[in-house]
PDB file of C-alpha atoms in Angstrom:
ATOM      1  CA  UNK X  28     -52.018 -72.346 162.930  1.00  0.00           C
ATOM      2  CA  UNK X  29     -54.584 -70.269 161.575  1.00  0.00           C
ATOM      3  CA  UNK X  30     -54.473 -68.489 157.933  1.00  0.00           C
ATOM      4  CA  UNK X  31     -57.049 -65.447 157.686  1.00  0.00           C
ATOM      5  CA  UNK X  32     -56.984 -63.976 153.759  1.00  0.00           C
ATOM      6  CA  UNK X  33     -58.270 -60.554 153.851  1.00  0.00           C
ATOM      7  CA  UNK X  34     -59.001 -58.456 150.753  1.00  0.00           C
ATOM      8  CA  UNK X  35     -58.735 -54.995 151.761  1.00  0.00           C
ATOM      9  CA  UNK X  36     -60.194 -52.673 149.106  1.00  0.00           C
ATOM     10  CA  UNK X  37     -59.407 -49.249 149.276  1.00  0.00           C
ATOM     11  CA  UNK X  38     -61.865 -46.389 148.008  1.00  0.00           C
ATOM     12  CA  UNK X  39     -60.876 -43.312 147.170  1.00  0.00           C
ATOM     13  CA  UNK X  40     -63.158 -40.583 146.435  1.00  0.00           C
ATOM     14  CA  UNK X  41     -64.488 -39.767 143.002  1.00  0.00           C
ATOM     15  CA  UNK X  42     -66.418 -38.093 140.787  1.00  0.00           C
ATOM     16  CA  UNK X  43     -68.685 -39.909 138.891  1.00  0.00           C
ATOM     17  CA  UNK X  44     -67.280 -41.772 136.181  1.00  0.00           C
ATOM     18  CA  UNK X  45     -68.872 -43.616 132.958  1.00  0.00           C
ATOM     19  CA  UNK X  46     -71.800 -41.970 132.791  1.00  0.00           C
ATOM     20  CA  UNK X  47     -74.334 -43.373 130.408  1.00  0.00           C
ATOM     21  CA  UNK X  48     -77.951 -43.700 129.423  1.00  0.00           C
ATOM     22  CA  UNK X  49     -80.146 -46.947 129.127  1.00  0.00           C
ATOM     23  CA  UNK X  50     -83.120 -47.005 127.468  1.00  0.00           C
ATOM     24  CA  UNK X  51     -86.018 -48.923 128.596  1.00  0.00           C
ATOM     25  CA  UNK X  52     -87.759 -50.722 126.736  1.00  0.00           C
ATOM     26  CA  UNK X  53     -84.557 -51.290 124.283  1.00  0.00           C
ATOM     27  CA  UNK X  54     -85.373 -51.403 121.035  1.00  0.00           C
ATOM     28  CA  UNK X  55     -87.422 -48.857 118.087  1.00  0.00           C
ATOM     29  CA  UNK X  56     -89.920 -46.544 119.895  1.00  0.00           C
ATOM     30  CA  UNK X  57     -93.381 -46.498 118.562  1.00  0.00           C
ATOM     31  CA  UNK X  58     -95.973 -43.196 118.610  1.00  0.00           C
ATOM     32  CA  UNK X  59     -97.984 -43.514 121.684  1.00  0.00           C
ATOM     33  CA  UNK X  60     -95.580 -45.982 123.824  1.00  0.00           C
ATOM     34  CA  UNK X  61     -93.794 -45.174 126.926  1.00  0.00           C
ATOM     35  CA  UNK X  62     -90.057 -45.164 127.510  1.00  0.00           C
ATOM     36  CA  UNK X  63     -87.608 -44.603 130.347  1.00  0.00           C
ATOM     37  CA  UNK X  64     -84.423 -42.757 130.104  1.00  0.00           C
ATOM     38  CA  UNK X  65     -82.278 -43.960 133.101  1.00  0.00           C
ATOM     39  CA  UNK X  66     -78.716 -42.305 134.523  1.00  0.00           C
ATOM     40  CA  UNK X  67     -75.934 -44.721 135.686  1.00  0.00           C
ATOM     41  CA  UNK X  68     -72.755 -43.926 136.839  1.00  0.00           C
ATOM     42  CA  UNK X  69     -70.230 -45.335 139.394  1.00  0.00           C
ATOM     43  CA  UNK X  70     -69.084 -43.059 141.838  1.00  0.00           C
ATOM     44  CA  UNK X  71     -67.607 -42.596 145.261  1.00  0.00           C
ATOM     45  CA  UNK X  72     -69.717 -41.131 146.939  1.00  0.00           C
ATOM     46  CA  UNK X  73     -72.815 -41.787 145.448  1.00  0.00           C
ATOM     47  CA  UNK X  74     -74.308 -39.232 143.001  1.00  0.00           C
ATOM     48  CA  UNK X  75     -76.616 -37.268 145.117  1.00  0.00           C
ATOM     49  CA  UNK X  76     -77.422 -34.772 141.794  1.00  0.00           C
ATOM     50  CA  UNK X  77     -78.914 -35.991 138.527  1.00  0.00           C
ATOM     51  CA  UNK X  78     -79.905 -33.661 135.872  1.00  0.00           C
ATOM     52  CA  UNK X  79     -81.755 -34.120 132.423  1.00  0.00           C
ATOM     53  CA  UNK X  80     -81.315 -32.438 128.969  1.00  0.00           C
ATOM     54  CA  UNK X  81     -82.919 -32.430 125.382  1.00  0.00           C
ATOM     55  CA  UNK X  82     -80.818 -31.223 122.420  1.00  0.00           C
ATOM     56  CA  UNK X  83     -83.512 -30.099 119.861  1.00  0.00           C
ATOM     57  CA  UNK X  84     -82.793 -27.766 116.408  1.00  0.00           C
ATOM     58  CA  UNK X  85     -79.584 -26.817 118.577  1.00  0.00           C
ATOM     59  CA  UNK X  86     -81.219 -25.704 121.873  1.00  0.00           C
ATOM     60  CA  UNK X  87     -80.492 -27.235 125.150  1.00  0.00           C
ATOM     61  CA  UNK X  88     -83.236 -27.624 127.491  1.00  0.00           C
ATOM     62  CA  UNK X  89     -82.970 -28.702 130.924  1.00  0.00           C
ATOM     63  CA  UNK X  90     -85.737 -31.339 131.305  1.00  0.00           C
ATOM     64  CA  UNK X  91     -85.725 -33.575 135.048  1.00  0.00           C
ATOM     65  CA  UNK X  92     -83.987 -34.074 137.559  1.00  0.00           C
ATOM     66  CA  UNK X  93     -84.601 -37.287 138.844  1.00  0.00           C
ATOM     67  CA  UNK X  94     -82.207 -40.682 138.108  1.00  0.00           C
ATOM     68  CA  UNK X  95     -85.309 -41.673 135.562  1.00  0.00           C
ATOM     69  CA  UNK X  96     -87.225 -39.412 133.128  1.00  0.00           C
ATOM     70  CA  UNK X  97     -90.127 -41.042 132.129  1.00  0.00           C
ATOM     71  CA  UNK X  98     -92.101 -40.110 128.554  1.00  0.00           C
ATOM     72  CA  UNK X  99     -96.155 -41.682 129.469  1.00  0.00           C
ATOM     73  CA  UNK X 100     -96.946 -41.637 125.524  1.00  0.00           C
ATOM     74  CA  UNK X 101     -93.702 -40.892 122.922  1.00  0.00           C
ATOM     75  CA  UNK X 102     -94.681 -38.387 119.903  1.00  0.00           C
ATOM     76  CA  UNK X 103     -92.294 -36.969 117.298  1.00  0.00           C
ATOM     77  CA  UNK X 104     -92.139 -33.952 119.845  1.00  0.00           C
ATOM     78  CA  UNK X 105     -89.693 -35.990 121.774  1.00  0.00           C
ATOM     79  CA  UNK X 106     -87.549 -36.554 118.864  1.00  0.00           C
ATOM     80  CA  UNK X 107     -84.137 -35.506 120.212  1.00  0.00           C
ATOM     81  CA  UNK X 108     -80.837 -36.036 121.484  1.00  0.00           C
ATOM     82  CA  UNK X 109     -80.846 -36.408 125.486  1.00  0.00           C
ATOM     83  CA  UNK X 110     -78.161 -36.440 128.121  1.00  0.00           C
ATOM     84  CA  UNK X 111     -77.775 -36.374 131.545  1.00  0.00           C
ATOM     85  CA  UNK X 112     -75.321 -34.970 134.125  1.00  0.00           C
ATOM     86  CA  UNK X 113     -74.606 -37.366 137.359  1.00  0.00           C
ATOM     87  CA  UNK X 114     -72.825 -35.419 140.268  1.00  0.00           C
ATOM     88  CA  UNK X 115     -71.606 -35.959 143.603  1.00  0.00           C
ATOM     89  CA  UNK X 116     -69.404 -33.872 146.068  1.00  0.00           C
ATOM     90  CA  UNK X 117     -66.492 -34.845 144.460  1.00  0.00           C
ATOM     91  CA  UNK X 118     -67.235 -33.323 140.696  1.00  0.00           C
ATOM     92  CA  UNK X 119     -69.789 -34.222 137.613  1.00  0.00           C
ATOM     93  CA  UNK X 120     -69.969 -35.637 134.326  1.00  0.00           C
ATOM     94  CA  UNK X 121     -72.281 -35.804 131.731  1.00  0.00           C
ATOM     95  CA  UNK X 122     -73.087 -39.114 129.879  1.00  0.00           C
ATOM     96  CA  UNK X 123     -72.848 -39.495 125.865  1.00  0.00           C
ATOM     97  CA  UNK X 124     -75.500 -38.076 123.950  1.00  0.00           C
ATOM     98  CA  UNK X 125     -78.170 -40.518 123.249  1.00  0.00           C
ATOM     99  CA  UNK X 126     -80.227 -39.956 119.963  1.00  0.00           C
ATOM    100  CA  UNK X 127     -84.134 -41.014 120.233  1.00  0.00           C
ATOM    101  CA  UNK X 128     -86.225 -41.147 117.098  1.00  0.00           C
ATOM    102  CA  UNK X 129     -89.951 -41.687 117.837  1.00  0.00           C
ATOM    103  CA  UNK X 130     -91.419 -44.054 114.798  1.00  0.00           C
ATOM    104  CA  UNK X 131     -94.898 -42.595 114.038  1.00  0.00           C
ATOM    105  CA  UNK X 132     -97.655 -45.134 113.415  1.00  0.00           C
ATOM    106  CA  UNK X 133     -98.255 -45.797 110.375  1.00  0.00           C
ATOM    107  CA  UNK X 134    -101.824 -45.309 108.111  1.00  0.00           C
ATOM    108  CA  UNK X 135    -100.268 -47.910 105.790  1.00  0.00           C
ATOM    109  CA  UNK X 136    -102.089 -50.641 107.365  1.00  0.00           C
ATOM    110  CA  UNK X 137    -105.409 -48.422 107.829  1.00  0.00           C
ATOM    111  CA  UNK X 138    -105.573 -47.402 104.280  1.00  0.00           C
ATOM    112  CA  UNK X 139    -104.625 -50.970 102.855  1.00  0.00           C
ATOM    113  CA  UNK X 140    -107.614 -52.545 105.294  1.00  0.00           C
ATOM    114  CA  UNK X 141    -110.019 -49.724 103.816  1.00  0.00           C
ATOM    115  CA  UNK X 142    -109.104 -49.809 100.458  1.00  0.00           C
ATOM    116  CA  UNK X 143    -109.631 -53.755 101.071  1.00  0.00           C
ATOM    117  CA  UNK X 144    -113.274 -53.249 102.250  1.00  0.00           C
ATOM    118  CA  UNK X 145    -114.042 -51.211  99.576  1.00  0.00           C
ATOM    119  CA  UNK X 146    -113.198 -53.271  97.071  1.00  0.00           C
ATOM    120  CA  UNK X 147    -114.985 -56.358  98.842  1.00  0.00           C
ATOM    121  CA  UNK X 148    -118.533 -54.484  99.377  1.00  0.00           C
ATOM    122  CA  UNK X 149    -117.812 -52.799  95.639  1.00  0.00           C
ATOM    123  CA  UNK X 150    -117.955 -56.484  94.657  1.00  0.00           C
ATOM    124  CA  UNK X 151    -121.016 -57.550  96.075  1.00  0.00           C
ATOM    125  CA  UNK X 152    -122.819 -54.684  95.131  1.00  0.00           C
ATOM    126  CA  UNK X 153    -121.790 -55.848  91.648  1.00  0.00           C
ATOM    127  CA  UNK X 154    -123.190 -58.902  92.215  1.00  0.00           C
ATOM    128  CA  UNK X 155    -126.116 -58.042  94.010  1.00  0.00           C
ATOM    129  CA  UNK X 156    -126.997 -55.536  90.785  1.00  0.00           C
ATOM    130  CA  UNK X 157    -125.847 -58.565  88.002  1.00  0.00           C
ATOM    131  CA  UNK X 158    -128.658 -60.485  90.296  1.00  0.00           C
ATOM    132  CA  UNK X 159    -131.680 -57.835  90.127  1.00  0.00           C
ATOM    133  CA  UNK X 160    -130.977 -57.582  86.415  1.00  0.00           C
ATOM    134  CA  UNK X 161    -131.124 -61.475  85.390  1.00  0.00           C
ATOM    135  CA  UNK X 162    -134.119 -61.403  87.480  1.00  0.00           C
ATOM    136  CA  UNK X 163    -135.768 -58.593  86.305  1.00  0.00           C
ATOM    137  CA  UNK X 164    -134.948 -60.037  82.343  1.00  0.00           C
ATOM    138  CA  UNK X 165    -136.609 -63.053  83.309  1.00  0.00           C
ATOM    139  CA  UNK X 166    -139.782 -61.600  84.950  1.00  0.00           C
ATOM    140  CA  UNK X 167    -139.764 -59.476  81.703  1.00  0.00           C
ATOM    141  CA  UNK X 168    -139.201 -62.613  79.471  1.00  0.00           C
ATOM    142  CA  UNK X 169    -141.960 -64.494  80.877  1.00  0.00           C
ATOM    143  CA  UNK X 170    -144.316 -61.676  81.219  1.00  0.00           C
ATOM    144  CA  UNK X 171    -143.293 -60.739  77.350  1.00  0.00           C
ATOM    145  CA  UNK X 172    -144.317 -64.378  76.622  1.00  0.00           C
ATOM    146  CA  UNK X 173    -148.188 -64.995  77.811  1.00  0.00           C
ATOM    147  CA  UNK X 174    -148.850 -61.554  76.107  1.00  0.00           C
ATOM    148  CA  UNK X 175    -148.062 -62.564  72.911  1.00  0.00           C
ATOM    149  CA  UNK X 176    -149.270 -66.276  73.075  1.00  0.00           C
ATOM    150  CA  UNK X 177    -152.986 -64.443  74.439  1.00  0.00           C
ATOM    151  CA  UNK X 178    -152.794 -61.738  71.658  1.00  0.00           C
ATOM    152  CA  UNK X 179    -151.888 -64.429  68.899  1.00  0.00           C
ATOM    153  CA  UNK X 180    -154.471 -66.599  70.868  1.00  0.00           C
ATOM    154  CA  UNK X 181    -157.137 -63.526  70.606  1.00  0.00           C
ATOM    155  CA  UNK X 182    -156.385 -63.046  67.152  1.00  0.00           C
ATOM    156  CA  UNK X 183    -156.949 -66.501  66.138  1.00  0.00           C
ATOM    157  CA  UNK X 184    -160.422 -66.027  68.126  1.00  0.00           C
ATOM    158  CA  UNK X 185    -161.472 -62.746  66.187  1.00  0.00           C
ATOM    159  CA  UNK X 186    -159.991 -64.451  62.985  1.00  0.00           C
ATOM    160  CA  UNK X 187    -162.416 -67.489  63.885  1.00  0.00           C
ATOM    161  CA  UNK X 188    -165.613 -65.235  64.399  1.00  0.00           C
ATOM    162  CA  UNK X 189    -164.846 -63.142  61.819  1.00  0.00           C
ATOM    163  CA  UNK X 190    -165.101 -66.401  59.599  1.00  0.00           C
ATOM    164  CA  UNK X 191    -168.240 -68.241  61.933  1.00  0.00           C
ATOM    165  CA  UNK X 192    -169.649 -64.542  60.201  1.00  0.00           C
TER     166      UNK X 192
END
């Protein structure tokens, strides 16, 4: 004789149910990146109907209405709280509120690199002048130092005819 198990699995019609937003990539957002918002729900039927929202200041907006909403380069503008609304034939629900803070780039690094080259070129400048001015000592020095040796050897000459005289 022959056994046959059979799980029957009854579905009923619903609305959609757990409704909630992922985030994609996961993680802090950074100025200029891109991000995806996406929609899931379960739901008998399928959701045929998603919808999109922005909570800014205390205004809704009503942003997409595709499964995915898509940002091609994040800004502070963005900054927000989103939702979204699945719905099929048998009723709706929105997800939770999900709270995205856009992290603008920061000049810390720019100013620290700049204020690094500065100092570096300031240096060798220095060093560059400290050079010129030993040089320029010693050209002085040993230009000073024939010029006296030929008037102190002139002198003794005129000193020499003056006596010959």
């Amino acid at each position: 004789m022959f056994y046959i198990n059979i799980l029957l699995q009854l579905l009923f019609p619903d609305s959609p149910k757990n409704v909630k937003i992922s985030v994609l990539p996961s993680g802090k957002i950074q100025e200029g990146n891109s991000l995806t918002l996406i929609c899931e729900s379960n739901a008998n039927p399928a959701v045929t109907n998603y919808s999109w929202f922005m909570i800014k200041e205390a205004y809704v907006s009503y942003i997409g209405s595709d499964r995915e909403f898509s940002i091609k380069s994040a800004s502070q503008k963005d900054d927000g709280q989103y939702f979204c609304t699945a719905k099929n034939d048998m009723g709706s629900q929105n997800s939770t509120v999900t709270a995205l803070k856009v992290e603008v780039a920061s000049n810390r690094n720019f100013f620290l690199t700049a204020a690094a080259v500065f100092l570096f070129l300031m240096a060798v400048l220095l060093l560059v002048m400290f050079g010129l001015i030993i040089r320029r000592r010693k050209q002085f020095t040993s230009k000073k130092q024939p010029t006296e040796l030929s008037k102190t050897h002139l002198q003794s000459l005129s000193q020499r005819r003056s006596m010959r005289t």
